XYZ file of C-alpha atoms in Angstrom:
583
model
C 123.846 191.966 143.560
C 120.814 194.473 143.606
C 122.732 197.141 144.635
C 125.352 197.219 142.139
C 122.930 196.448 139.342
C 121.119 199.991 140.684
C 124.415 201.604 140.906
C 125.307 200.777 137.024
C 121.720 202.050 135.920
C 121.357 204.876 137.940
C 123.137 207.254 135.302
C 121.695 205.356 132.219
C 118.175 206.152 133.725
C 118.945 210.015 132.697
C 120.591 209.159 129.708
C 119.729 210.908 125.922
C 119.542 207.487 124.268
C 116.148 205.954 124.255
C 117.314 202.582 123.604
C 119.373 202.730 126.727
C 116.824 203.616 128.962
C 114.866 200.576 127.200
C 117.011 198.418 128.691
C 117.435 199.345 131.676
C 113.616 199.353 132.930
C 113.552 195.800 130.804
C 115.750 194.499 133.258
C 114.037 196.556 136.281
C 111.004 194.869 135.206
C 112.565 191.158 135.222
C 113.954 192.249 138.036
C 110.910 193.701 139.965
C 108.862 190.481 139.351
C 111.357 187.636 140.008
C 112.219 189.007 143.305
C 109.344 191.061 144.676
C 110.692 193.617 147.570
C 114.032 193.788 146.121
C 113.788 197.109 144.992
C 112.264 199.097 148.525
C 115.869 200.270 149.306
C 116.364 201.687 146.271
C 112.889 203.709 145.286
C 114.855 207.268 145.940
C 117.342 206.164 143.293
C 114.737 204.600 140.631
C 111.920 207.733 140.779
C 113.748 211.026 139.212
C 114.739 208.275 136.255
C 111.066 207.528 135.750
C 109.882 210.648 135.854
C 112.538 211.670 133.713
C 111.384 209.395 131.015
C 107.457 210.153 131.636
C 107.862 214.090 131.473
C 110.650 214.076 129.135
C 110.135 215.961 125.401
C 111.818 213.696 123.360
C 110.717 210.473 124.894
C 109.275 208.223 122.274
C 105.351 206.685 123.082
C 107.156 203.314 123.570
C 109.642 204.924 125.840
C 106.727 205.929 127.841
C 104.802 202.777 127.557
C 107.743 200.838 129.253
C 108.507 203.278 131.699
C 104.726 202.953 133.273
C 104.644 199.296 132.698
C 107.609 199.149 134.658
C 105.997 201.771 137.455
C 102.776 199.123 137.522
C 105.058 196.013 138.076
C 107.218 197.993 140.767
C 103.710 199.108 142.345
C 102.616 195.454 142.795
C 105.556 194.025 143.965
C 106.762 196.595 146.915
C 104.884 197.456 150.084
C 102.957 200.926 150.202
C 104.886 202.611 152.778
C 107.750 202.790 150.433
C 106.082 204.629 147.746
C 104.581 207.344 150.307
C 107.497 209.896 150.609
C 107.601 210.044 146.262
C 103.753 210.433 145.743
C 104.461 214.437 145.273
C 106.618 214.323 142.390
C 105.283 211.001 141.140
C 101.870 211.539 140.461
C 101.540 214.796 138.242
C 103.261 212.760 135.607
C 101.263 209.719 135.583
C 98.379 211.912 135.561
C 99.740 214.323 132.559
C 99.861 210.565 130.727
C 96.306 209.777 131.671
C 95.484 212.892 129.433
C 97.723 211.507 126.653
C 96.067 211.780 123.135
C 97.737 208.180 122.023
C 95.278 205.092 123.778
C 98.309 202.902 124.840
C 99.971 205.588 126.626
C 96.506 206.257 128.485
C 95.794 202.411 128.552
C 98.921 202.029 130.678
C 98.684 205.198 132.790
C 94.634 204.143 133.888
C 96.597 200.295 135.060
C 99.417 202.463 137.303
C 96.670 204.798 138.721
C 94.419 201.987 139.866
C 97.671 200.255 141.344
C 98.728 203.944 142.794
C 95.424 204.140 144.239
C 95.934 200.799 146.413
C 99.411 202.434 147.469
C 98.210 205.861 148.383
C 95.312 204.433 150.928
C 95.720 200.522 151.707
C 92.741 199.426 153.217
C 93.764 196.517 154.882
C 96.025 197.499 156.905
C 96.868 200.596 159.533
C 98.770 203.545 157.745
C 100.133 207.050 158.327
C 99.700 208.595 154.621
C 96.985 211.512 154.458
C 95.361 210.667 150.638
C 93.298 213.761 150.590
C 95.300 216.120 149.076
C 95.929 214.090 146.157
C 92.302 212.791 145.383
C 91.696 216.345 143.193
C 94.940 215.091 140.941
C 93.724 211.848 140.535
C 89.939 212.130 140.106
C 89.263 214.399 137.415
C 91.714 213.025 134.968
C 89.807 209.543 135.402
C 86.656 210.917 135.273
C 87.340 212.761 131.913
C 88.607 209.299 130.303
C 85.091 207.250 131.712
C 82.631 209.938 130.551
C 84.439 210.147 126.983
C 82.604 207.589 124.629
C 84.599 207.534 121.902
C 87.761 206.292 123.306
C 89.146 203.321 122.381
C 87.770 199.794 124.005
C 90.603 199.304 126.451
C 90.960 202.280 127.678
C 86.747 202.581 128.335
C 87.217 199.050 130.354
C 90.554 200.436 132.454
C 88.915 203.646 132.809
C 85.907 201.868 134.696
C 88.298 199.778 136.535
C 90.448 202.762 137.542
C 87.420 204.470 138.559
C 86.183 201.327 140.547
C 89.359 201.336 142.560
C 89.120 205.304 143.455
C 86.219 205.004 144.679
C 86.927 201.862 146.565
C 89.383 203.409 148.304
C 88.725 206.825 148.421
C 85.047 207.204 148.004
C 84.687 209.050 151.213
C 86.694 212.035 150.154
C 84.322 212.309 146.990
C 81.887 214.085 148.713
C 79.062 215.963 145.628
C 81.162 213.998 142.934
C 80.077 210.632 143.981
C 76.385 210.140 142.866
C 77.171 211.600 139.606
C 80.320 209.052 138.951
C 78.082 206.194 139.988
C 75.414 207.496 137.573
C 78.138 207.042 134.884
C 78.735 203.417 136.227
C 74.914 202.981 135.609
C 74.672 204.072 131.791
C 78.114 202.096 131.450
C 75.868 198.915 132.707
C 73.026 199.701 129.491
C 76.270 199.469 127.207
C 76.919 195.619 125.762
C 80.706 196.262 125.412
C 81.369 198.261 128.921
C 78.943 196.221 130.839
C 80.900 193.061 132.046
C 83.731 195.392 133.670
C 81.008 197.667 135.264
C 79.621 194.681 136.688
C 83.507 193.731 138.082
C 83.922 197.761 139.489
C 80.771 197.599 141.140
C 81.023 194.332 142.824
C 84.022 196.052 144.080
C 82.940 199.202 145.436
C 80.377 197.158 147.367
C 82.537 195.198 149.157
C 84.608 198.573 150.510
C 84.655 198.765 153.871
C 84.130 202.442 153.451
C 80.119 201.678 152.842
C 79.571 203.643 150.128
C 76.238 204.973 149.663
C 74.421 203.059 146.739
C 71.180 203.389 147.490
C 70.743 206.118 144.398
C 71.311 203.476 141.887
C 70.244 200.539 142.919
C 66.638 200.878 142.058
C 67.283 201.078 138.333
C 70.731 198.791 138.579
C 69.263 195.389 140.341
C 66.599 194.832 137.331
C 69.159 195.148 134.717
C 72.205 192.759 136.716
C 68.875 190.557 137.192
C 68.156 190.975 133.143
C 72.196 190.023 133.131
C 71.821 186.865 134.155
C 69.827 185.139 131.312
C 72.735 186.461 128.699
C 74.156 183.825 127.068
C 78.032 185.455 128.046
C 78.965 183.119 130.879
C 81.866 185.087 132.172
C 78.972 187.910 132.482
C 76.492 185.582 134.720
C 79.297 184.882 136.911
C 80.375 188.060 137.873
C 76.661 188.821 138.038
C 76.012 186.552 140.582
C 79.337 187.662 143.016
C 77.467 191.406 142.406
C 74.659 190.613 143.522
C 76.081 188.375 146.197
C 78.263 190.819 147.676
C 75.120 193.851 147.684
C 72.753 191.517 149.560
C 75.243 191.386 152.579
C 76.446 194.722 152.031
C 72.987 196.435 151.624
C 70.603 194.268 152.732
C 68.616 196.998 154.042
C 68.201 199.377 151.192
C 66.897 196.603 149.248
C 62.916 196.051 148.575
C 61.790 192.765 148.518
C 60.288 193.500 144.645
C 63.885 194.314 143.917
C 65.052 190.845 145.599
C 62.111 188.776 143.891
C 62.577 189.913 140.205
C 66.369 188.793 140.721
C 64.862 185.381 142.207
C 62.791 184.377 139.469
C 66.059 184.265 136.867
C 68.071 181.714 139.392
C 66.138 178.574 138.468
C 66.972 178.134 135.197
C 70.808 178.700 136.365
C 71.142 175.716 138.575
C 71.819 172.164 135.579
C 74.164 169.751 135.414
C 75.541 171.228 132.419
C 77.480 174.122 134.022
C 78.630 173.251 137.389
C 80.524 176.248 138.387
C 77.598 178.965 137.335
C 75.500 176.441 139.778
C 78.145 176.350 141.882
C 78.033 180.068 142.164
C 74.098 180.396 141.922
C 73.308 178.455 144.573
C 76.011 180.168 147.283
C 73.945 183.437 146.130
C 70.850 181.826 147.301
C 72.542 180.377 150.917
C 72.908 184.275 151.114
C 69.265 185.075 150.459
C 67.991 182.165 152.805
C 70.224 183.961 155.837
C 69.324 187.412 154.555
C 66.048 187.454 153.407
C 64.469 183.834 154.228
C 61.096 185.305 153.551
C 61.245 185.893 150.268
C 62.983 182.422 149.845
C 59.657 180.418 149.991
C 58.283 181.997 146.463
C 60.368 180.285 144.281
C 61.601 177.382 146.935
C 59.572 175.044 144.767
C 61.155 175.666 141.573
C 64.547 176.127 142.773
C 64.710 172.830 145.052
C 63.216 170.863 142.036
C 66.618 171.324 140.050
C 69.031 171.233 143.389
C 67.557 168.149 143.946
C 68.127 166.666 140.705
C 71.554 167.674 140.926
C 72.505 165.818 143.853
C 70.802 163.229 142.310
C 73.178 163.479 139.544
C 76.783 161.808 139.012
C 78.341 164.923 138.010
C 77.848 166.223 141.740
C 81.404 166.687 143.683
C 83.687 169.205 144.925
C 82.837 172.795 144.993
C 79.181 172.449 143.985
C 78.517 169.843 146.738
C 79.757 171.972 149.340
C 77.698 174.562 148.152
C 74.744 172.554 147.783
C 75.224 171.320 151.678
C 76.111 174.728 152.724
C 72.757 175.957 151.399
C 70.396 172.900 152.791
C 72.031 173.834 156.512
C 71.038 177.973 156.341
C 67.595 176.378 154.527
C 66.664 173.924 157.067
C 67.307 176.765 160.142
C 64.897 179.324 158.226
C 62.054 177.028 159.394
C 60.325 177.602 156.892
C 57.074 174.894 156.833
C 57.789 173.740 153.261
C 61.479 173.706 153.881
C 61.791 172.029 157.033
C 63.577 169.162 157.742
C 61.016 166.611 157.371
C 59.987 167.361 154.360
C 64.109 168.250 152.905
C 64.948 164.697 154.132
C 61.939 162.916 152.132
C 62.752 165.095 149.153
C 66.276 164.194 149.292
C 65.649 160.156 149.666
C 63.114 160.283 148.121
C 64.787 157.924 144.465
C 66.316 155.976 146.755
C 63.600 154.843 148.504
C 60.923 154.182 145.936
C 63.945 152.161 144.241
C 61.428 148.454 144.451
C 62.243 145.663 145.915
C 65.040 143.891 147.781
C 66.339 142.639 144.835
C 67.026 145.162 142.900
C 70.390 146.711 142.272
C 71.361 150.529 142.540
C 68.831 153.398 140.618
C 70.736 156.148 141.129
C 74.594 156.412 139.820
C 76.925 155.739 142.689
C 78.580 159.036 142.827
C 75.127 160.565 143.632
C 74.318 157.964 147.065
C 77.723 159.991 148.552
C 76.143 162.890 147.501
C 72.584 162.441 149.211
C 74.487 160.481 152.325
C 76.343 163.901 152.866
C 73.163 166.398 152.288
C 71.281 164.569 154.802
C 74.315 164.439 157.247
C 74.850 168.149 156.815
C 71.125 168.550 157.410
C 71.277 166.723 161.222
C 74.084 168.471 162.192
C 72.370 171.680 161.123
C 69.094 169.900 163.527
C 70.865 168.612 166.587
C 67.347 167.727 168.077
C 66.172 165.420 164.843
C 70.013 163.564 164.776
C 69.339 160.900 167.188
C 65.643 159.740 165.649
C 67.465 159.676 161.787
C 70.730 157.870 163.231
C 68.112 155.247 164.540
C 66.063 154.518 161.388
C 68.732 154.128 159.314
C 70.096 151.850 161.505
C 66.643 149.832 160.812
C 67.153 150.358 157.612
C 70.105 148.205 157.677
C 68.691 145.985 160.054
C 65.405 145.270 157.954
C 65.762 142.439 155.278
C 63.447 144.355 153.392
C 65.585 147.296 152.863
C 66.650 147.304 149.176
C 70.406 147.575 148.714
C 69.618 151.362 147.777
C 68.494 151.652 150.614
C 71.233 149.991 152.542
C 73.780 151.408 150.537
C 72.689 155.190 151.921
C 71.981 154.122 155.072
C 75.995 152.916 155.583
C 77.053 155.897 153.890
C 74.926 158.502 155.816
C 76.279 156.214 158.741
C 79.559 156.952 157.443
C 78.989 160.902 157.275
C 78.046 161.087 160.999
C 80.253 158.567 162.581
C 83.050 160.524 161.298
C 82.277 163.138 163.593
C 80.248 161.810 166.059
C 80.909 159.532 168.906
C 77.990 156.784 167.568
C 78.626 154.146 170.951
C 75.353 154.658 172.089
C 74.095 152.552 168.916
C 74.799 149.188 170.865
C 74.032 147.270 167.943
C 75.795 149.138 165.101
C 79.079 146.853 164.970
C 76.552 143.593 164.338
C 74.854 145.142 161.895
C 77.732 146.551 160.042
C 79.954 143.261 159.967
C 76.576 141.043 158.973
C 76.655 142.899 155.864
C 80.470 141.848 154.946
C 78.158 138.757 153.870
C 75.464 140.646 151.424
C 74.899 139.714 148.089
C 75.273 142.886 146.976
C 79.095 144.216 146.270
C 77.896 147.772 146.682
C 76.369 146.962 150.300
C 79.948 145.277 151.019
C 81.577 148.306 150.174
C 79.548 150.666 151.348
C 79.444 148.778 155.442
C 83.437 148.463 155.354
C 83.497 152.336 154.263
C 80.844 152.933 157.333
C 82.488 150.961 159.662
C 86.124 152.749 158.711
C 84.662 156.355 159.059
C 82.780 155.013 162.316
C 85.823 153.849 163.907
C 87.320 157.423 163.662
C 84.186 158.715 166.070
C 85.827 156.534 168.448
C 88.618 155.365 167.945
C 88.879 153.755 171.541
C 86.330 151.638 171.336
C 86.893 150.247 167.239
C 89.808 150.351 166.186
C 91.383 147.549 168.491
C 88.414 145.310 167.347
C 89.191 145.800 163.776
C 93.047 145.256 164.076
C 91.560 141.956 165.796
C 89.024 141.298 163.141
C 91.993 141.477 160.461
C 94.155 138.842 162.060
C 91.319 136.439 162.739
C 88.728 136.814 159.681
C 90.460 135.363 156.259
C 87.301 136.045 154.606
C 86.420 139.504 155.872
C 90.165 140.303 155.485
C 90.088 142.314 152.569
C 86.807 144.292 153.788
C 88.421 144.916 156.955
C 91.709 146.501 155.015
C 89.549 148.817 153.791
C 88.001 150.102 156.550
C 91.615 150.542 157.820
C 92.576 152.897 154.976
C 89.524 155.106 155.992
C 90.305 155.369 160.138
C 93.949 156.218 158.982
C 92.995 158.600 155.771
C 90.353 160.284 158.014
C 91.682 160.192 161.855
C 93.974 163.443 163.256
C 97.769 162.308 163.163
C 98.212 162.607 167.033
C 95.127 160.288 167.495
C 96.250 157.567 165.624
C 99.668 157.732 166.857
C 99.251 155.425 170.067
C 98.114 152.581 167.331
C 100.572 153.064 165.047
C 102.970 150.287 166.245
C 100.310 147.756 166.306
C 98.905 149.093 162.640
C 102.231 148.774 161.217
C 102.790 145.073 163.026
C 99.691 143.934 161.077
C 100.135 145.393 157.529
C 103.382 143.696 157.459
C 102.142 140.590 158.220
C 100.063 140.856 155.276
C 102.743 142.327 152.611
C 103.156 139.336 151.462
C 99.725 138.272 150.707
C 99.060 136.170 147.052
C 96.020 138.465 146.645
C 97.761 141.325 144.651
C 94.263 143.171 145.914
C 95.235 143.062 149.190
C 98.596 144.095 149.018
C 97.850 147.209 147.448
C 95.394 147.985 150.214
C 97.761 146.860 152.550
C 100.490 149.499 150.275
C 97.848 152.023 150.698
C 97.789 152.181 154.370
C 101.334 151.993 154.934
C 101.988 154.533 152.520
C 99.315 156.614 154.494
C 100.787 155.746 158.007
C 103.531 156.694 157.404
C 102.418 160.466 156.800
C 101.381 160.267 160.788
C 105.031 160.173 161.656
C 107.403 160.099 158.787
C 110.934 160.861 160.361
C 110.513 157.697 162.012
C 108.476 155.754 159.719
C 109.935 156.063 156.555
C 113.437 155.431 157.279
C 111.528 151.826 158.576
C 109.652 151.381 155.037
C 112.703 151.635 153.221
C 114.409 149.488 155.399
C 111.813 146.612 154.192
C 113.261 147.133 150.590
C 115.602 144.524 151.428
C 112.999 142.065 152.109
C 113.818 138.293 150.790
C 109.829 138.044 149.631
C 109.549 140.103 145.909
C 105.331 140.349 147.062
C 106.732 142.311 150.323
C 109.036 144.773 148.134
C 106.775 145.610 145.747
C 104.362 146.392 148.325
C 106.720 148.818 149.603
C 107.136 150.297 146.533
C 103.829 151.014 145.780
C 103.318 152.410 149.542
C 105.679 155.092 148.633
C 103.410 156.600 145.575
C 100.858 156.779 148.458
C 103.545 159.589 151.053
C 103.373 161.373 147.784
C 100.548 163.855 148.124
C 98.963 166.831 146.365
C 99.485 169.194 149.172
C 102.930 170.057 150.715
C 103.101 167.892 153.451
C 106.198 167.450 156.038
C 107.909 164.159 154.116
C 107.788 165.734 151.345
C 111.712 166.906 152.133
C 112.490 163.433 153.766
C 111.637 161.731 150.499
C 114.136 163.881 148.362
C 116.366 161.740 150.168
C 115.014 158.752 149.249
C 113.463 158.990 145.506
C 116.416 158.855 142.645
């Protein structure tokens, strides 16, 4: 259809009637975004109809304003190489509307520059287009619009942006006109209402692979992004902290450690429960420090680790800001610094758990945060290969002792947990005992937390556990519903191809189950058939379904609820099998 659609516009493009031409780059526009690439054959045929309406007399300001929104949509959604042979006539008109006395117009010409600029030197990728000659066009009419201070808001912010990109891309054919423009950038940093998109343009320019030269303003710029980052303007501290992210690894060496430490002393205050993303982003700013600068690390360590430990002491702790937080102990721990080392991270980090009294007491900390701590300290013997072995061992004690609180126990399984999962744990003779003695604690939490262990362990080696358990689940009534669990963790954690010499024997078992009177069970028995089946479903799910017809109404609604379980939040390969099959 494009082609025709092109062919019917092509002569309403040069048309007298403004309304006409309207229309037509309304539905290039719909067009342009709906089906990106569609256009590339046809860029000869579109340009002399949008320059026509740019350079045109009697084109109205919202004839104009269309025509370059269009331009910016068409920019974004078509390769470079198509644009290259139309630059020439192109350009002068977008820059003529740059100069435009009405904002909008100028507004909208700054957004198609910066996307022109992408297209006239792509960075990423190899490319035959000479830029140079055009970099006179471009630069001065930009530069005009970000020294003016009495322009309207928007077009200050896309001026700065525009700018940002030029130099991004084309910095190194700026030559004398460089320092000056980033001067600009600087004043534009003093100013409250220009300051948040400086911040964005020069986290940009520092990341081009072009290196360009900073050193001039960095001096005077670091203190005031460091003064940035107790505002009270969130979206401000954030983009802050990728700044000065990005100009530590960029320009590590142009920085002075004066420069790095009055930026360090505004980071505690950052890291609290109460935001989790600016902590998030804080402390992945200071996992760059501690590879970068690990010296200057150990002035504020105290401070810093105070609140990073109280925050994965805290049940708020998951996702993105644990990572982080894990991320950070590993590049701490290898800095060896003395009050950093491991040693003394590990005590910090167990610190609650084990001053948590006697073996009768229940849990001090909040569930969430024993995961939390169980994967720190994990992180932090992978990141020690020589310690690994000594901490495996005592909290194996741990779990042995019956003085070990259930705190205590609790972590130890889970830290178990974290390792096993990775690590082949056999040489821990003992570890199965120990693990299946707790099925019979007291404590539900221990229970829990030794059939999660011995799940995760059993994926470290598979071989050895994982015919034992299927065993174990026949044979121990009582233990049954412990066991299940485990189960769900070996086949939520192990590699498809792994598990797929067990799968027959899995799938044997859970059916003999399905028909359990404990509705618990069943729907741990539904959750691991719904996950086995993900291993191989062009066989198995054809299989499940077939059990729909089962006489027992416990067996078919275990089924049922095994499908929710193939449904997943990531595209998966059933996902097309079970079009079949739902509705």
């Amino acid at each position: 259809q494009v082609p025709n659609i092109i062919k019917a516009l092509h002569k309403q493009l040069k048309e007298k009637s403004i309304k006409s031409r309207q229309g037509c780059f309304s539905l290039l526009t719909e067009l342009a975004s709906v089906l990106p690439g569609c256009l590339a054959d046809h860029i000869p045929a579109l340009i002399p109809g949008i320059v026509f309406s740019l350079a045109d007399k009697c084109s109205s300001s919202n004839m104009r304003i269309d025509t370059l929104s269009f331009l910016h949509v068409l920019l974004c959604n078509h390769q470079p190489e198509v644009f290259h042979p139309h630059i020439k006539t192109l350009l002068p008109s977008i820059v003529t509307c740059i100069g435009d006395p009405f904002y909008k117009i100028t507004s909208e010409a700054l957004l198609v520059t910066q996307q022109l600029v992408k297209v006239i030197r792509p960075l990423d990728k190899p490319h035959t287009f000479d830029a140079k000659p055009y970099v006179k066009d471009l630069f001065p009419g930009t530069l005009k619009r970000l020294k003016a201070a009495d322009i309207d808001q928007e077009v200050k912010e896309r001026a700065i942006s525009c700018m940002g990109q030029i130099i991004y891309n084309l910095g190194d054919h700026l030559s004398t006109d460089l320092q000056p423009t980033l001067k600009i950038f600087l004043e534009r940093l003093k100013n409250e209402i220009t300051r948040l998109t400086t911040v964005k343009a020069l986290t940009l320019i520092a990341s081009s692979p072009l290196k360009i030269d900073l050193r001039p303003i960095l001096g005077e710029g670091l203190p005031i992004l460091a003064s940035f980052l107790r505002k009270n303007q969130r979206a401000l501290k954030l983009s802050t902290l990728n700044a000065l992210d990005i100009l530590v690894k960029n320009y590590s060496d142009s920085l002075k450690p004066a420069m790095i430490e009055a930026v360090l002393t505004e980071l505690p205050v950052l890291i609290t429960e109460n935001d989790m993303h600016v902590s998030q982003v804080t402390i992945m700013f200071l996992t760059t420090l501690a590879k970068v600068y690990p010296s200057c690390l150990s002035k504020i360590s105290g401070t810093v680790l105070a609140e990073i430990f109280q925050l994965v002491h805290s049940p708020l702790l998951q996702g993105g800001a644990l990572n982080a937080i894990i991320d950070f102990f590993q590049a701490l721990v290898l800095t060896k610094t003395a009050a950093m080392g491991y040693p003394e991270l590990m005590k910090q980090l167990t610190a609650p758990v084990y001053s948590s009294g006697s073996a009768g007491a229940s849990l001090t900390l909040h569930k969430q945060a024993y995961h939390s701590v169980a994967k720190c300290v994990a992180a932090l013997s992978s990141a020690c290969p020589k310690e690994a072995p000594a901490t495996v061992n005592q909290f194996v004690q741990d779990v042995k002792s019956p003085k070990s609180s259930p705190a205590v126990q609790v972590l130890a399984f889970l830290f178990l947990a974290e390792v096993g999962r990775t690590t082949n744990l056999s040489a821990q003779r003992e570890l199965r005992t120990v693990i299946l003695e707790a099925f019979a604690s007291p404590s539900e939490e221990v229970k829990s937390a030794a059939s999660y262990a011995l799940g995760n362990v059993s994926v470290g080696n598979l071989k050895e556990y994982l015919p034992f358990m299927l065993k174990e689940i026949g044979s121990q009534p009582k233990r049954q519903y412990l066991l299940l669990h485990s189960l769900k963790e070996v086949i939520s954690s192990s590699p498809a191809d792994s598990l797929t010499p067990y799968v027959e024997d899995i799938w044997a078992l859970l059916f003999k189950h399905c028909e359990c009177t404990e509705e618990g069970t069943r729907n741990v028995v539904a959750e691991c058939l719904g996950k086995l089946t993900l291993v191989n479903p062009a066989e198995l799910l054809p299989r499940l379904r077939k059990q729909l017809s089962a006489g027992s109404p416990h067996a078919r609604s275990t089924v049922v609820t095994a499908i929710k379980f193939t449904i997943t939040d990531q595209p998966q390969p059933i996902d097309a099998l079970l079009k079949g099959c739902i509705g």
